[in-house]
XYZ file of C-alpha atoms in Angstrom:
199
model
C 35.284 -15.698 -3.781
C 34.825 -19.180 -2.677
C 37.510 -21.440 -4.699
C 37.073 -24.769 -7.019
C 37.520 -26.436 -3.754
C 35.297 -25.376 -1.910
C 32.502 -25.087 -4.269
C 33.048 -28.986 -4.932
C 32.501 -29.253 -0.919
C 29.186 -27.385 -1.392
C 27.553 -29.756 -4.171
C 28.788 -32.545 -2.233
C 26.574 -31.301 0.633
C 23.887 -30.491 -2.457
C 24.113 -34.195 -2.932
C 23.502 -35.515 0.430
C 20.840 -33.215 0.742
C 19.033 -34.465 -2.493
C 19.644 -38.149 -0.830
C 18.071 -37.521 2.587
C 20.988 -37.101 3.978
C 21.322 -34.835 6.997
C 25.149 -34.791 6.583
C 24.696 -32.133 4.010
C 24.159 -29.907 6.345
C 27.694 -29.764 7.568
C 28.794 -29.361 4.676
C 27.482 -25.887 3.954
C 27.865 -22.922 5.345
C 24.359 -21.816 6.124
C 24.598 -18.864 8.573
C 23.784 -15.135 7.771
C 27.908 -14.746 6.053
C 27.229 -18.215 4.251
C 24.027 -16.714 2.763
C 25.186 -13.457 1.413
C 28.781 -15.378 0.225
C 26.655 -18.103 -1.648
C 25.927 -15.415 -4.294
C 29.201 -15.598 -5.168
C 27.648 -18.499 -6.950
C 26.571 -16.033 -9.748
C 30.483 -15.473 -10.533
C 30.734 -19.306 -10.860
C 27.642 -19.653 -13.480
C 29.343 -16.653 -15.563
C 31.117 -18.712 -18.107
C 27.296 -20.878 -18.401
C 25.372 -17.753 -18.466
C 27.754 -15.978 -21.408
C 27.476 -18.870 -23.590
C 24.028 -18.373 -23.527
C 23.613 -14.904 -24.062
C 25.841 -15.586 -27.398
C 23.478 -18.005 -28.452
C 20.586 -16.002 -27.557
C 22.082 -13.153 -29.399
C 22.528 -15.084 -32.425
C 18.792 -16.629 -32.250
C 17.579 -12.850 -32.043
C 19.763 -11.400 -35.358
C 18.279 -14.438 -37.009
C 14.856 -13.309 -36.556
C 15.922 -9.624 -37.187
C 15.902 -7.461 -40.529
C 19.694 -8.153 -41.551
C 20.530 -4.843 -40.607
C 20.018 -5.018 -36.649
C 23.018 -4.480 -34.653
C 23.587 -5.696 -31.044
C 26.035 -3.990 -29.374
C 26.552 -3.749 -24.715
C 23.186 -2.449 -24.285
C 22.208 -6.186 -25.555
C 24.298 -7.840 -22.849
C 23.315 -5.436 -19.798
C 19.298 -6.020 -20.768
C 20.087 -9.564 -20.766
C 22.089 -9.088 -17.027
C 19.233 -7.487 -15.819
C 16.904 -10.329 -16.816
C 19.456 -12.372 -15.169
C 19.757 -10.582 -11.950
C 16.117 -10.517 -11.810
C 15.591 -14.153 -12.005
C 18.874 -14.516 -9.649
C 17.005 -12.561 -6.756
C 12.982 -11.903 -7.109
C 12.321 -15.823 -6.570
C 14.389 -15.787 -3.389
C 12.434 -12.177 -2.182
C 8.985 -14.109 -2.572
C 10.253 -17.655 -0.969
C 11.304 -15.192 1.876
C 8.198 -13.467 2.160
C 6.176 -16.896 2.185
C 8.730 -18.118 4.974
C 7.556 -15.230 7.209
C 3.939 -15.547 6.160
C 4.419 -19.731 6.988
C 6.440 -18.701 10.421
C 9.529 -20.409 8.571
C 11.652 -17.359 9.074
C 14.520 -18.575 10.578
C 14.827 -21.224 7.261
C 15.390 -18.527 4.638
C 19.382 -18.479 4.546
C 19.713 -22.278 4.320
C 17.027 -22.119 1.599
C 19.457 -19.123 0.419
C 22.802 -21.035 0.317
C 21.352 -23.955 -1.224
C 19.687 -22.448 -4.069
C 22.411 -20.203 -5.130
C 24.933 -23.457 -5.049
C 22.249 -25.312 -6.949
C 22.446 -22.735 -9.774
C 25.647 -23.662 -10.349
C 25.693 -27.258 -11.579
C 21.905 -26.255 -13.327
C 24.053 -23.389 -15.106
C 26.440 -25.655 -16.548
C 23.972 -28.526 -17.723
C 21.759 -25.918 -19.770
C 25.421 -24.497 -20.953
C 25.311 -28.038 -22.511
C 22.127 -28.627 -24.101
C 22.384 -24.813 -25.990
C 26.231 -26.108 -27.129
C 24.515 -29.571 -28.098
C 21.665 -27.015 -30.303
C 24.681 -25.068 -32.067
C 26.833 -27.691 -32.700
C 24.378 -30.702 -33.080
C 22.313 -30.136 -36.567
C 18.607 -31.652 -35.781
C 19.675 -32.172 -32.269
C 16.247 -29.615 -31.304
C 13.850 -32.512 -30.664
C 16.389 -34.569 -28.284
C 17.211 -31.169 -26.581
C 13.884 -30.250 -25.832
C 13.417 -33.416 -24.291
C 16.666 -33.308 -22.568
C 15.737 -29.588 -21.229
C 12.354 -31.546 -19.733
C 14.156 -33.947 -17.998
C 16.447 -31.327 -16.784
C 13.803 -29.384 -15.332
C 12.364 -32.439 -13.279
C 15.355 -33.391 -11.392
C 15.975 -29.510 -10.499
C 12.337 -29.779 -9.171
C 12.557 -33.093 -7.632
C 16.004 -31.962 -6.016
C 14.642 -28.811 -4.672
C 12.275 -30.482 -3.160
C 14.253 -33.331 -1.257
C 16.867 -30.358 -0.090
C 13.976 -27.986 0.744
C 11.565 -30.973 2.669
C 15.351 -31.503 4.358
C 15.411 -28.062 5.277
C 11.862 -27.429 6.728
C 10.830 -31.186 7.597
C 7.863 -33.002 6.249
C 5.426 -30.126 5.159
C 4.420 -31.395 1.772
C 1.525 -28.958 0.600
C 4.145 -25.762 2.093
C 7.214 -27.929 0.104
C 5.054 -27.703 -3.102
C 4.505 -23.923 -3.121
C 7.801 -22.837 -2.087
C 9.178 -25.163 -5.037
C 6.686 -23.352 -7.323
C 7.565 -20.036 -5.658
C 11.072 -20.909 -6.372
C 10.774 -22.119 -10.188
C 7.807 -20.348 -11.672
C 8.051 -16.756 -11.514
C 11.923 -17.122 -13.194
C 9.895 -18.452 -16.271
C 7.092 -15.760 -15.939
C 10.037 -13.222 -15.671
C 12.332 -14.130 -18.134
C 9.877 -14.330 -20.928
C 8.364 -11.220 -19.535
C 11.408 -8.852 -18.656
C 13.016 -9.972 -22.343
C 10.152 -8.837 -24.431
C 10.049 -5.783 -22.350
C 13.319 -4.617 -22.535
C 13.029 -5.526 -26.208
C 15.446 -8.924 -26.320
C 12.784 -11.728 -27.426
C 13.344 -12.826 -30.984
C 10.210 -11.554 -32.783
C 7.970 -14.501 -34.115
C-alpha cells in the first residue's frame, strides 16, 4: 500500500497536471504496475467513504418506520454501490479508448483517476460533516457540492486533454463517460438493492 508519502507525491503530480504542466507526468507512476497499484487509492478514501455511509444510514432510518434495523447487509449493499461506481466508469472510458484508437492512454487515465478520488473523497467527507454538524447549513452545502463538482470536471479535463492532447469533442465525452454513469449508478444500484431513503 502506497504510504502518506507517496500519495502526497501523486497529488502533487495531480496538480501539475490540472496546471498544464507536463511535469506531472513524472511524478506518477503510470505503467501497467502503477495502474493496478493506484487502486490502492480505494484504501485511502475508506475513512471518507465510512463517514458517509453513517450519514447515509442515518438519513435512511429517518425516513423509515421507527422500527427498521440496519445491520452488515446495509454496509456491504452500500460497498457494492461503491465498487460499482469505483470500476464501471473506468470499463466504459476503456472501451471508448479502443473504439477512439486511444488504447495505449487507458492506464495513465487509470492512475490519475483513482488518485483523484482521493482528495474528491475527503472534500465530500466535509460537506456531509458540515450537514450533521452545521444546523441550516443544507442550502450553502448544496451549493458547495456544485462547486465541488465543477472543479472535479474542469480538473479531469485539464489532466485528461494532458493525457491525450488537444481532442476537445473526444475530452468532453470521456469526461462525461467518466462522471455520469457514477450518478446514473448510484441512484440506480441504491434503490435496487433497497438503500435509497423512501420519499
Amino acid at each position: 500500500m502506497p504510504t502518506f508519502k507517496e500519495v502526497q507525491y501523486y497529488l502533487s503530480g495531480l496538480w501539475l497536471l490540472i496546471r498544464m504542466d507536463a511535469r506531472g507526468f513524472q511524478y506518477l507512476d503510470i505503467s501497467d504496475r502503477g495502474m493496478l497499484r493506484s487502486f490502492w487509492a480505494i484504501l485511502w478514501c475508506l475513512p471518507p467513504i465510512g463517514i458517509s455511509w453513517l450519514w447515509w444510514r442515518q438519513a435512511y432510518l429517518i425516513a423509515m418506520p421507527p422500527e427498521t434495523a440496519t445491520g452488515l447487509a446495509f454496509f456491504l449493499r452500500l460497498a457494492l454501490v461503491e465498487a460499482a461506481n469505483w470500476v464501471i466508469p473506468l470499463v466504459l472510458a476503456g472501451l471508448l479508448l479502443l473504439i477512439f484508437r486511444f488504447g495505449d492512454k487507458f492506464a495513465p487515465i487509470v492512475v490519475t483517476v483513482n488518485w483523484l478520488g482521493v482528495p474528491t473523497s475527503y472534500l465530500n467527507a466535509l460537506l456531509i460533516a458540515l450537514i450533521a454538524f452545521v444546523p441550516g447549513s443544507s442550502g450553502l452545502v448544496a451549493l458547495l457540492w456544485l462547486v465541488l463538482m465543477m472543479a472535479i470536471i474542469f480538473s479531469m479535463a485539464r489532466i485528461l486533454r494532458m493525457i491525450c492532447g488537444a481532442h476537445p469533442l473526444f475530452i468532453g465525452a470521456l469526461t462525461l463517460v467518466l462522471m455520469i454513469p457514477s450518478m446514473l449508478l448510484t441512484d440506480f444500484l441504491q434503490r435496487f438493492l433497497g438503500v435509497y431513503p423512501p420519499g
